[in-house]
Amino acid sequence: MDRSIRIIMNPKAGKQTAKTALFTLCDRFCAMQDTIQVYVTQYAGHAQKLAKTSEGCCDILVCIGGDGTWNEVISGIMEIDNKPVLAYLPSGTVNDFAATLKLPKSAGKLMDTIAQYRPFSCDIGQFNNRYFTYVAAFGIFTEISYSTPQSTKNSFGKIAYFLEGVKQLTNIPRYHVKAVIDQDEVIEDSCIFGCITNSKFVAGFTAVNSEDAQLDDGQFELLLIRVPNNPLDVQNIIAALIKHEVNETWMYFRKACDIRIEAREQIPWTLDGEDGGSTALAHILNKNRAVTILV
């Protein structure tokens, strides 16, 4: 086909199966007479730099890695005008974004997708001056993904997130926030958790009201959970989450494209399961159909 292919691979993601997958991809691309460039990430943020230099250098940019690597690639791509078409082979522990789009997990099936692909224009989230693909969140449990050692994730998978989460149950954070939704509605309350999602799955589990999630509709799903007063309140909140329902007594759920979260103090955020830093003002915008992915 004589296309130019750039592959960005994180060899440390998930169970470290990326190297085997890389050989399959190279073999199949060569059989189609494509030109291949392979880059192996060497440090945090390397994938973003490599993606940023892809403008005009490739027709298809393939990412092999987990949600964190994919976030870096997207962040780099969002900084250029002439964006290549993207393909994603998930090799991380959870891979929420890939699960929502039902992307193949094997290199062989990914190549079948690329050979007979359907381009999908996907929304991307802007968080102040950074980007995310499927979730920006604060509050209880949000530090689990990037505070859990990679070796524990590799050994225990999703259970690793539970093990790390139990540690936070004795120290539930609470933040007084004001959420301005689409410059119109204002919600002000004390919350233990908040998330802006563009995914049917978060941390490997089905999100609340996941049927509302459409990755190309120009809107996010906002969920805020109020501070419970007693153990019974906590039980009601957990029951609603397990059923993927919105308990309107303890939860706020909205769809929006422009969200501002203001707080009296610096709030630690996570973006796609990675450390998003702390801020007292988070402005989240939906960049409608900003990138094209092969699905």
GROMACS .gro file of C-alpha atoms in nm:
model
  295
    1MET     CA    1   0.000   0.000   0.000
    2ASP     CA    2   0.310   0.221   0.030
    3ARG     CA    3   0.194   0.403   0.342
    4SER     CA    4   0.419   0.554   0.607
    5ILE     CA    5   0.358   0.397   0.949
    6ARG     CA    6   0.493   0.523   1.281
    7ILE     CA    7   0.471   0.288   1.581
    8ILE     CA    8   0.515   0.420   1.936
    9MET     CA    9   0.551   0.139   2.190
   10ASN     CA   10   0.572   0.138   2.569
   11PRO     CA   11   0.750  -0.192   2.652
   12LYS     CA   12   0.665  -0.163   3.024
   13ALA     CA   13   0.286  -0.136   2.991
   14GLY     CA   14   0.066  -0.406   3.144
   15LYS     CA   15   0.205  -0.757   3.123
   16GLN     CA   16   0.477  -0.644   2.883
   17THR     CA   17   0.343  -0.826   2.576
   18ALA     CA   18   0.416  -0.530   2.351
   19LYS     CA   19   0.739  -0.674   2.207
   20THR     CA   20   0.564  -0.981   2.065
   21ALA     CA   21   0.287  -0.764   1.926
   22LEU     CA   22   0.541  -0.533   1.764
   23PHE     CA   23   0.687  -0.818   1.556
   24THR     CA   24   0.340  -0.914   1.429
   25LEU     CA   25   0.261  -0.555   1.332
   26CYS     CA   26   0.591  -0.507   1.150
   27ASP     CA   27   0.551  -0.836   0.965
   28ARG     CA   28   0.200  -0.752   0.846
   29PHE     CA   29   0.286  -0.391   0.749
   30CYS     CA   30   0.590  -0.510   0.552
   31ALA     CA   31   0.373  -0.765   0.373
   32MET     CA   32   0.154  -0.473   0.262
   33GLN     CA   33   0.466  -0.288   0.142
   34ASP     CA   34   0.431  -0.011   0.398
   35THR     CA   35   0.725   0.186   0.538
   36ILE     CA   36   0.762   0.150   0.915
   37GLN     CA   37   0.922   0.367   1.182
   38VAL     CA   38   0.942   0.213   1.530
   39TYR     CA   39   0.998   0.417   1.845
   40VAL     CA   40   1.029   0.263   2.193
   41THR     CA   41   0.952   0.502   2.478
   42GLN     CA   42   1.241   0.563   2.716
   43TYR     CA   43   1.084   0.781   2.985
   44ALA     CA   44   0.757   0.939   3.100
   45GLY     CA   45   0.637   1.192   2.845
   46HIS     CA   46   0.844   1.043   2.562
   47ALA     CA   47   0.537   0.919   2.372
   48GLN     CA   48   0.395   1.272   2.373
   49LYS     CA   49   0.713   1.415   2.222
   50LEU     CA   50   0.722   1.144   1.956
   51ALA     CA   51   0.357   1.202   1.865
   52LYS     CA   52   0.410   1.578   1.845
   53THR     CA   53   0.681   1.528   1.579
   54SER     CA   54   0.460   1.303   1.364
   55GLU     CA   55   0.308   1.586   1.160
   56GLY     CA   56   0.375   1.515   0.794
   57CYS     CA   57   0.590   1.213   0.883
   58CYS     CA   58   0.335   0.932   0.871
   59ASP     CA   59  -0.006   0.833   0.741
   60ILE     CA   60  -0.094   0.611   1.039
   61LEU     CA   61   0.036   0.645   1.395
   62VAL     CA   62   0.007   0.323   1.597
   63CYS     CA   63   0.022   0.330   1.978
   64ILE     CA   64   0.111   0.013   2.171
   65GLY     CA   65   0.064   0.066   2.545
   66GLY     CA   66  -0.184   0.134   2.821
   67ASP     CA   67  -0.420   0.424   2.889
   68GLY     CA   68  -0.128   0.638   3.011
   69THR     CA   69   0.072   0.589   2.690
   70TRP     CA   70  -0.240   0.654   2.481
   71ASN     CA   71  -0.297   0.977   2.674
   72GLU     CA   72   0.057   1.089   2.593
   73VAL     CA   73   0.008   1.014   2.223
   74ILE     CA   74  -0.321   1.206   2.215
   75SER     CA   75  -0.164   1.499   2.401
   76GLY     CA   76   0.110   1.519   2.140
   77ILE     CA   77  -0.129   1.485   1.848
   78MET     CA   78  -0.352   1.763   1.981
   79GLU     CA   79  -0.061   2.007   1.948
   80ILE     CA   80  -0.030   1.967   1.571
   81ASP     CA   81  -0.259   2.073   1.286
   82ASN     CA   82  -0.203   1.797   1.028
   83LYS     CA   83  -0.292   1.497   1.243
   84PRO     CA   84  -0.223   1.141   1.125
   85VAL     CA   85  -0.487   0.870   1.151
   86LEU     CA   86  -0.448   0.678   1.479
   87ALA     CA   87  -0.454   0.309   1.567
   88TYR     CA   88  -0.436   0.177   1.923
   89LEU     CA   89  -0.328  -0.165   2.046
   90PRO     CA   90  -0.406  -0.174   2.421
   91SER     CA   91  -0.145  -0.356   2.629
   92GLY     CA   92  -0.206  -0.196   2.970
   93THR     CA   93  -0.373  -0.333   3.283
   94VAL     CA   94  -0.723  -0.188   3.237
   95ASN     CA   95  -0.756  -0.014   2.896
   96ASP     CA   96  -1.087   0.168   2.954
   97PHE     CA   97  -1.077   0.368   2.634
   98ALA     CA   98  -1.012   0.062   2.417
   99ALA     CA   99  -1.292  -0.129   2.592
  100THR     CA  100  -1.542   0.147   2.512
  101LEU     CA  101  -1.454   0.141   2.142
  102LYS     CA  102  -1.425  -0.240   2.145
  103LEU     CA  103  -1.077  -0.221   1.998
  104PRO     CA  104  -0.897  -0.552   1.935
  105LYS     CA  105  -0.644  -0.661   2.195
  106SER     CA  106  -0.433  -0.880   1.966
  107ALA     CA  107  -0.190  -0.754   1.703
  108GLY     CA  108  -0.335  -0.987   1.440
  109LYS     CA  109  -0.690  -0.858   1.488
  110LEU     CA  110  -0.566  -0.499   1.492
  111MET     CA  111  -0.403  -0.553   1.153
  112ASP     CA  112  -0.729  -0.696   1.022
  113THR     CA  113  -0.894  -0.376   1.145
  114ILE     CA  114  -0.633  -0.158   0.974
  115ALA     CA  115  -0.669  -0.354   0.649
  116GLN     CA  116  -1.047  -0.304   0.648
  117TYR     CA  117  -1.092  -0.012   0.881
  118ARG     CA  118  -1.370   0.231   0.960
  119PRO     CA  119  -1.236   0.573   1.059
  120PHE     CA  120  -1.399   0.707   1.375
  121SER     CA  121  -1.381   1.076   1.469
  122CYS     CA  122  -1.347   1.088   1.847
  123ASP     CA  123  -1.396   1.364   2.104
  124ILE     CA  124  -1.098   1.465   2.319
  125GLY     CA  125  -1.111   1.649   2.650
  126GLN     CA  126  -0.908   1.959   2.728
  127PHE     CA  127  -0.829   2.007   3.097
  128ASN     CA  128  -0.686   2.359   3.138
  129ASN     CA  129  -0.376   2.329   2.916
  130ARG     CA  130  -0.365   1.947   2.916
  131TYR     CA  131  -0.568   1.674   2.744
  132PHE     CA  132  -0.745   1.351   2.837
  133THR     CA  133  -0.918   1.080   2.636
  134TYR     CA  134  -1.176   0.930   2.872
  135VAL     CA  135  -1.170   1.061   3.230
  136ALA     CA  136  -1.071   1.355   3.448
  137ALA     CA  137  -1.149   1.291   3.815
  138PHE     CA  138  -1.089   1.402   4.173
  139GLY     CA  139  -1.165   1.268   4.520
  140ILE     CA  140  -1.172   0.923   4.673
  141PHE     CA  141  -0.998   0.644   4.480
  142THR     CA  142  -0.875   0.872   4.201
  143GLU     CA  143  -0.509   0.834   4.303
  144ILE     CA  144  -0.528   0.455   4.288
  145SER     CA  145  -0.415   0.409   3.929
  146TYR     CA  146  -0.095   0.609   3.948
  147SER     CA  147  -0.015   0.521   4.312
  148THR     CA  148  -0.041   0.146   4.255
  149PRO     CA  149   0.302  -0.003   4.169
  150GLN     CA  150   0.325  -0.138   3.813
  151SER     CA  151   0.444  -0.474   3.944
  152THR     CA  152   0.125  -0.505   4.152
  153LYS     CA  153  -0.091  -0.413   3.850
  154ASN     CA  154   0.087  -0.676   3.641
  155SER     CA  155   0.040  -0.947   3.905
  156PHE     CA  156  -0.316  -0.881   4.016
  157GLY     CA  157  -0.481  -0.685   3.732
  158LYS     CA  158  -0.805  -0.512   3.837
  159ILE     CA  159  -0.779  -0.657   4.188
  160ALA     CA  160  -0.473  -0.437   4.239
  161TYR     CA  161  -0.696  -0.131   4.226
  162PHE     CA  162  -0.921  -0.275   4.498
  163LEU     CA  163  -0.620  -0.353   4.718
  164GLU     CA  164  -0.490   0.001   4.687
  165GLY     CA  165  -0.840   0.147   4.727
  166VAL     CA  166  -0.900  -0.015   5.065
  167LYS     CA  167  -0.621   0.202   5.205
  168GLN     CA  168  -0.822   0.516   5.128
  169LEU     CA  169  -1.144   0.414   5.301
  170THR     CA  170  -1.015   0.541   5.636
  171ASN     CA  171  -0.926   0.881   5.495
  172ILE     CA  172  -1.205   0.996   5.266
  173PRO     CA  173  -1.128   1.339   5.115
  174ARG     CA  174  -1.399   1.602   5.084
  175TYR     CA  175  -1.396   1.918   4.876
  176HIS     CA  176  -1.635   2.213   4.856
  177VAL     CA  177  -1.673   2.278   4.485
  178LYS     CA  178  -1.875   2.497   4.250
  179ALA     CA  179  -1.944   2.342   3.912
  180VAL     CA  180  -2.047   2.575   3.630
  181ILE     CA  181  -2.209   2.367   3.356
  182ASP     CA  182  -2.221   2.499   2.998
  183GLN     CA  183  -2.194   2.854   3.142
  184ASP     CA  184  -2.554   2.819   3.258
  185GLU     CA  185  -2.625   2.586   3.551
  186VAL     CA  186  -2.435   2.616   3.880
  187ILE     CA  187  -2.400   2.332   4.131
  188GLU     CA  188  -2.231   2.411   4.464
  189ASP     CA  189  -2.180   2.140   4.726
  190SER     CA  190  -1.929   1.941   4.929
  191CYS     CA  191  -1.823   1.629   4.741
  192ILE     CA  192  -1.609   1.321   4.797
  193PHE     CA  193  -1.577   1.241   4.427
  194GLY     CA  194  -1.618   1.399   4.089
  195CYS     CA  195  -1.546   1.283   3.736
  196ILE     CA  196  -1.590   1.402   3.380
  197THR     CA  197  -1.595   1.102   3.149
  198ASN     CA  198  -1.610   1.015   2.783
  199SER     CA  199  -1.620   0.638   2.826
  200LYS     CA  200  -1.848   0.349   2.912
  201PHE     CA  201  -1.582   0.217   3.150
  202VAL     CA  202  -1.375   0.374   3.427
  203ALA     CA  203  -1.099   0.174   3.602
  204GLY     CA  204  -1.220  -0.132   3.414
  205PHE     CA  205  -1.575  -0.115   3.545
  206THR     CA  206  -1.898  -0.002   3.381
  207ALA     CA  207  -1.955   0.368   3.444
  208VAL     CA  208  -2.273   0.518   3.589
  209ASN     CA  209  -2.531   0.576   3.313
  210SER     CA  210  -2.284   0.428   3.064
  211GLU     CA  211  -2.558   0.408   2.800
  212ASP     CA  212  -2.534   0.788   2.777
  213ALA     CA  213  -2.168   0.778   2.675
  214GLN     CA  214  -2.109   0.857   2.308
  215LEU     CA  215  -1.751   0.934   2.215
  216ASP     CA  216  -1.838   1.162   1.924
  217ASP     CA  217  -2.140   1.362   2.046
  218GLY     CA  218  -1.946   1.666   2.171
  219GLN     CA  219  -2.052   1.611   2.532
  220PHE     CA  220  -1.908   1.467   2.851
  221GLU     CA  221  -2.084   1.293   3.139
  222LEU     CA  222  -2.033   1.475   3.470
  223LEU     CA  223  -2.081   1.287   3.798
  224LEU     CA  224  -2.046   1.447   4.142
  225ILE     CA  225  -2.099   1.251   4.466
  226ARG     CA  226  -2.196   1.445   4.778
  227VAL     CA  227  -2.043   1.392   5.121
  228PRO     CA  228  -2.240   1.117   5.303
  229ASN     CA  229  -2.355   1.177   5.661
  230ASN     CA  230  -2.340   0.822   5.796
  231PRO     CA  231  -2.263   0.458   5.700
  232LEU     CA  232  -2.617   0.409   5.565
  233ASP     CA  233  -2.562   0.696   5.321
  234VAL     CA  234  -2.237   0.534   5.210
  235GLN     CA  235  -2.422   0.206   5.156
  236ASN     CA  236  -2.684   0.378   4.940
  237ILE     CA  237  -2.415   0.543   4.729
  238ILE     CA  238  -2.231   0.213   4.680
  239ALA     CA  239  -2.557   0.036   4.588
  240ALA     CA  240  -2.628   0.295   4.318
  241LEU     CA  241  -2.276   0.266   4.178
  242ILE     CA  242  -2.300  -0.113   4.165
  243LYS     CA  243  -2.630  -0.085   3.976
  244HIS     CA  244  -2.485   0.189   3.747
  245GLU     CA  245  -2.767   0.417   3.856
  246VAL     CA  246  -2.785   0.781   3.965
  247ASN     CA  247  -2.903   0.829   4.322
  248GLU     CA  248  -3.026   1.188   4.297
  249THR     CA  249  -3.007   1.231   4.674
  250TRP     CA  250  -2.631   1.184   4.673
  251MET     CA  251  -2.531   1.234   4.311
  252TYR     CA  252  -2.540   1.501   4.045
  253PHE     CA  253  -2.531   1.375   3.685
  254ARG     CA  254  -2.520   1.606   3.386
  255LYS     CA  255  -2.416   1.602   3.020
  256ALA     CA  256  -2.215   1.905   2.910
  257CYS     CA  257  -1.942   2.027   2.676
  258ASP     CA  258  -1.806   2.310   2.894
  259ILE     CA  259  -1.746   2.247   3.266
  260ARG     CA  260  -1.568   2.462   3.526
  261ILE     CA  261  -1.487   2.314   3.867
  262GLU     CA  262  -1.389   2.578   4.122
  263ALA     CA  263  -1.273   2.499   4.477
  264ARG     CA  264  -1.154   2.679   4.786
  265GLU     CA  265  -0.835   2.476   4.785
  266GLN     CA  266  -0.604   2.295   4.548
  267ILE     CA  267  -0.765   1.967   4.439
  268PRO     CA  268  -0.553   1.673   4.314
  269TRP     CA  269  -0.683   1.543   3.979
  270THR     CA  270  -0.620   1.234   3.774
  271LEU     CA  271  -0.629   1.237   3.393
  272ASP     CA  272  -0.677   0.897   3.226
  273GLY     CA  273  -0.550   0.728   3.541
  274GLU     CA  274  -0.232   0.938   3.561
  275ASP     CA  275  -0.138   1.221   3.795
  276GLY     CA  276  -0.308   1.534   3.665
  277GLY     CA  277  -0.163   1.773   3.922
  278SER     CA  278  -0.351   1.997   4.167
  279THR     CA  279  -0.556   2.305   4.089
  280ALA     CA  280  -0.830   2.519   4.242
  281LEU     CA  281  -0.983   2.588   3.901
  282ALA     CA  282  -1.033   2.322   3.635
  283HIS     CA  283  -1.181   2.424   3.302
  284ILE     CA  284  -1.282   2.120   3.095
  285LEU     CA  285  -1.378   2.157   2.729
  286ASN     CA  286  -1.496   1.895   2.481
  287LYS     CA  287  -1.297   1.906   2.157
  288ASN     CA  288  -1.557   1.749   1.930
  289ARG     CA  289  -1.424   1.485   1.689
  290ALA     CA  290  -1.071   1.609   1.730
  291VAL     CA  291  -0.887   1.291   1.625
  292THR     CA  292  -0.953   1.005   1.384
  293ILE     CA  293  -0.908   0.647   1.509
  294LEU     CA  294  -0.925   0.323   1.311
  295VAL     CA  295  -1.194   0.098   1.461
   0.00000   0.00000   0.00000
